Short mmCIF file of C-alpha atoms in Angstrom, two decimals:
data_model
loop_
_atom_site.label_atom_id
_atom_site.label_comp_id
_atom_site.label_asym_id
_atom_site.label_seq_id
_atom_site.Cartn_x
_atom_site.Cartn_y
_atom_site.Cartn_z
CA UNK A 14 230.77 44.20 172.92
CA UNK A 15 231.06 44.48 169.02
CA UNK A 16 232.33 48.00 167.79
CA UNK A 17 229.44 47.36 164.89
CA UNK A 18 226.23 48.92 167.11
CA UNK A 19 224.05 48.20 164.37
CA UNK A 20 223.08 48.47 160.64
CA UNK A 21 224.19 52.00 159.68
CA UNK A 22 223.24 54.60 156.97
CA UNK A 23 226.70 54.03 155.97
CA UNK A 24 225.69 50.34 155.55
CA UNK A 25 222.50 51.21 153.51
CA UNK A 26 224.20 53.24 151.45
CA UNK A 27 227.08 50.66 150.80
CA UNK A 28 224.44 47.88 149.82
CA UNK A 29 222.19 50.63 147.85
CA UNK A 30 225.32 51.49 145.71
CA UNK A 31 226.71 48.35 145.26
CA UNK A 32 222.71 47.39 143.99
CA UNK A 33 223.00 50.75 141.67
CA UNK A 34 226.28 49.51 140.36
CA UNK A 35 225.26 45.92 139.56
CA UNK A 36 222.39 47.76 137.79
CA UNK A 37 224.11 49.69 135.62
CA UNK A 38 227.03 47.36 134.83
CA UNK A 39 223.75 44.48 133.56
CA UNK A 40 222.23 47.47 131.83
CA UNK A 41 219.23 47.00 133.73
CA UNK A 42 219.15 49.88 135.57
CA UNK A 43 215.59 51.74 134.56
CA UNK A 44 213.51 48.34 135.41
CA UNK A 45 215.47 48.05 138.54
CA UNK A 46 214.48 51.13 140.32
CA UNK A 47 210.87 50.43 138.61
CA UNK A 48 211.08 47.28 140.51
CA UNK A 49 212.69 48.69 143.78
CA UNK A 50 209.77 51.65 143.81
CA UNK A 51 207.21 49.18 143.45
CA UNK A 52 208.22 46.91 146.48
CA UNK A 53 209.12 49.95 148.59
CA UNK A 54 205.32 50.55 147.85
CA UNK A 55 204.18 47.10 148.84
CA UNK A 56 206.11 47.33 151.87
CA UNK A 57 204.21 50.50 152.79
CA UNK A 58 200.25 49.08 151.94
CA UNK A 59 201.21 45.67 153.14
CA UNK A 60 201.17 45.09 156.70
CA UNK A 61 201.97 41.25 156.69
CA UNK A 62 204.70 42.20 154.17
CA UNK A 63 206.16 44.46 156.29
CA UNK A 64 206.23 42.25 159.64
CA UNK A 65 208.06 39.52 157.86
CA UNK A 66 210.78 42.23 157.21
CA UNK A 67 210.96 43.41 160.42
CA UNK A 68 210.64 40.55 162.63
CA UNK A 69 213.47 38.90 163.75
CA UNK A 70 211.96 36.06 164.44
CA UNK A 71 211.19 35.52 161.13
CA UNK A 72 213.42 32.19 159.82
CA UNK A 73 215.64 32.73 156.62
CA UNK A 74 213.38 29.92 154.90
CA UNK A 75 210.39 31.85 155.14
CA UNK A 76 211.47 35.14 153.94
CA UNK A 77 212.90 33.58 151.02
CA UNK A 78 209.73 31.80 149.92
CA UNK A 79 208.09 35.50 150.44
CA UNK A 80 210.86 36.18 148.12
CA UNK A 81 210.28 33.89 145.30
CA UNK A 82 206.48 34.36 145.52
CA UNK A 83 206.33 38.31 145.19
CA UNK A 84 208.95 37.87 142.37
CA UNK A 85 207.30 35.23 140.44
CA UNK A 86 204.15 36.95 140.78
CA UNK A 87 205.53 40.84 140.05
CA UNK A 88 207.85 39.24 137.78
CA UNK A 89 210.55 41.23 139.45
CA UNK A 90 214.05 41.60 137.39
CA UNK A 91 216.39 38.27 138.75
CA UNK A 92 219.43 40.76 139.69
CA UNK A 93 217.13 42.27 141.91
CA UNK A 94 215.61 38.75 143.69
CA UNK A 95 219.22 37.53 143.72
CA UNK A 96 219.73 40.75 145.83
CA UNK A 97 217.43 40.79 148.05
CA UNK A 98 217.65 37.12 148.98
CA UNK A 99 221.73 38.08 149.69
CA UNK A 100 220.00 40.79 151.84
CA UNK A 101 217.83 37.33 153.53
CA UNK A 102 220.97 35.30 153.97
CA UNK A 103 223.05 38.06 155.41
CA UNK A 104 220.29 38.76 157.83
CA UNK A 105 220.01 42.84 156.84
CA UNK A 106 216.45 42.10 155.12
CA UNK A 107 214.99 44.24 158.19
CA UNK A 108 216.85 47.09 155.94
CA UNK A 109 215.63 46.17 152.85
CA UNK A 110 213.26 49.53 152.57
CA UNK A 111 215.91 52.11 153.48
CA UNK A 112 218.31 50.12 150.91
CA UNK A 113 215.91 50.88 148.36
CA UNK A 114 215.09 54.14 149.51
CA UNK A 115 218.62 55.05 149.42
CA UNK A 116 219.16 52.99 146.07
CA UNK A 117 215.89 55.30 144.39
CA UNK A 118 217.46 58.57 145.27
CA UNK A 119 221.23 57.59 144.26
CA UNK A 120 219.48 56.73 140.49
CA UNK A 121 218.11 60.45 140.77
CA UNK A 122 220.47 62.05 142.12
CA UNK A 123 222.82 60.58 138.73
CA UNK A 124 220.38 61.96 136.37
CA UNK A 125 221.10 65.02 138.15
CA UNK A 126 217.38 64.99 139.37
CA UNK A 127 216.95 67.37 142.35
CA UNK A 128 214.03 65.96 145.16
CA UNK A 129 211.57 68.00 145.96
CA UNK A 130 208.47 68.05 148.62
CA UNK A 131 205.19 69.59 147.61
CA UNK A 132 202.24 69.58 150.17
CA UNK A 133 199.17 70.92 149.33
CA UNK A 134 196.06 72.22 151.64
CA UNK A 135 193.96 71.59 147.78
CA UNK A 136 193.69 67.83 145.84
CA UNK A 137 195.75 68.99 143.20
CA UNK A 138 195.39 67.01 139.59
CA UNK A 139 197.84 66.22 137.59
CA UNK A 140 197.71 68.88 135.32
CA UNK A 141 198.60 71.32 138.43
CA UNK A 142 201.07 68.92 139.66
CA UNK A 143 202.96 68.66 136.55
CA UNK A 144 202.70 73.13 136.34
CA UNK A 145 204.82 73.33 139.40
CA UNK A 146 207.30 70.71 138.53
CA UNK A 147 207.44 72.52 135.46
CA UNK A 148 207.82 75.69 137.13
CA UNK A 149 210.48 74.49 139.67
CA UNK A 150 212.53 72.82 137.15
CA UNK A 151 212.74 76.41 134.96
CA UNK A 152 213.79 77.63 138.54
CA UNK A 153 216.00 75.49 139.90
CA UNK A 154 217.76 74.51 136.00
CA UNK A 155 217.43 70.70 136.90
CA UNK A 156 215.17 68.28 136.87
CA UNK A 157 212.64 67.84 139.20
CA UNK A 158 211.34 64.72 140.93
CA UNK A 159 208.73 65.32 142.84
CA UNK A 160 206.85 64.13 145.80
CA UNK A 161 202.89 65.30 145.96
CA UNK A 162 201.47 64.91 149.17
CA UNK A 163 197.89 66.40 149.92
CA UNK A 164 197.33 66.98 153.42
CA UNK A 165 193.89 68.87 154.93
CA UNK A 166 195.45 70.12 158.02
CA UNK A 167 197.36 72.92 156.07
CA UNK A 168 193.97 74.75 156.01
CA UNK A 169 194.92 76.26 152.18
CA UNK A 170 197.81 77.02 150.34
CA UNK A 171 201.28 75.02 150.03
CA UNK A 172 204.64 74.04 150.99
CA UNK A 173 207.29 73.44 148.60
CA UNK A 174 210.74 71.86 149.03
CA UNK A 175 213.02 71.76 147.24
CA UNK A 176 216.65 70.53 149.13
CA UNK A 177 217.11 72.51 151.99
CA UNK A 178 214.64 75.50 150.65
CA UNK A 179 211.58 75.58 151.99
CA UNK A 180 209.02 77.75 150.78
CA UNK A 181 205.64 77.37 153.27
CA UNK A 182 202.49 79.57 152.42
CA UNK A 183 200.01 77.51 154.38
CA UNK A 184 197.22 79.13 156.31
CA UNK A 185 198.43 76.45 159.43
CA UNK A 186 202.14 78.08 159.10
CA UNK A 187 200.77 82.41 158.89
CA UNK A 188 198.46 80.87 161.89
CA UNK A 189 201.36 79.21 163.51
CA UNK A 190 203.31 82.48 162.75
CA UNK A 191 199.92 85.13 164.57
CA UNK A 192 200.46 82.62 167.60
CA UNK A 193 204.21 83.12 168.62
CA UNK A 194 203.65 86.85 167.90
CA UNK A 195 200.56 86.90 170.20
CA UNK A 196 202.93 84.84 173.10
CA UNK A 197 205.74 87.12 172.79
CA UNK A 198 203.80 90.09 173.57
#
């Protein structure tokens, strides 16, 4: 039995780094992680994209002709394509969204860009969107990149995270809250 179980976060962070440091060293590290947002996007709207990742079945061949196609067409940055078709040949393609996941973040987290969540019960527009950023990054003293997710189930108000703080004033959550005080009685 191999002592390598499987494809590890230590392993997607290897491969995301070394991707981040072949980046920077080509100077072509902004379009990259354009590039790398775009096709963790297309990997998230496209089902067929996303079973030719994850099938093992899949043969080498045609997950490189995906390859060439999506670049030609996107006309995605050759460093990149000559990445991702090492990530084909070595077989750890299945990976390739968690790579760039990991490969997004490590670019923020060098700009010194702290990640934070904000849900809210209200389709917020950009103008409101860009307040709070503005308003957490004259909080926090950092940059802000921010995730926007609007989600109806919160009833009204928001939840904002930011690292490890959470700050949750939904109406679901003070529910949530009326409920476990109601059981414990």
């Amino acid at each position: 039995m191999s002592k390598n179980k499987g494809f590890s976060e230590t392993s997607a962070d290897r491969y995301s780094l070394a991707l981040y440091e072949l980046a920077t060293e080509n100077n072509v590290l902004a379009e990259i992680e354009d590039h790398s947002s775009s096709i963790i996007h297309l990997i998230t709207v496209n089902e067929d994209f996303r079973s030719l990742i994850k099938d093992p079945t899949n043969k080498k061949e045609d997950q490189l002709n995906v390859l060439s196609k999506i670049s030609d067409q996107y006309n995605l940055n050759k460093l990149l394509t000559k990445f991702l078709g090492f990530l084909i040949s070595k077989r750890r393609f299945f990976y390739v969204e968690k790579i760039l996941k990991n490969f997004v973040e490590t670019c923020s987290t060098k700009r010194g860009e702290l990640k934070a969540e904000l849900i809210s019960a209200k389709n917020l527009n950009e103008n409101e969107v860009n307040a709070i950023k503005e308003e957490l990054t004259k909080n926090f003293g950092s940059k802000i990149k921010l995730n926007y997710t609007h989600d109806t189930s919160l009833i009204g108000g928001l939840i904002v995270q930011v690292g490890s703080m959470m700050v949750d004033t939904s109406i679901k959550n003070k529910l949530q809250q009326i409920e476990n005080r109601m059981i414990e009685a």
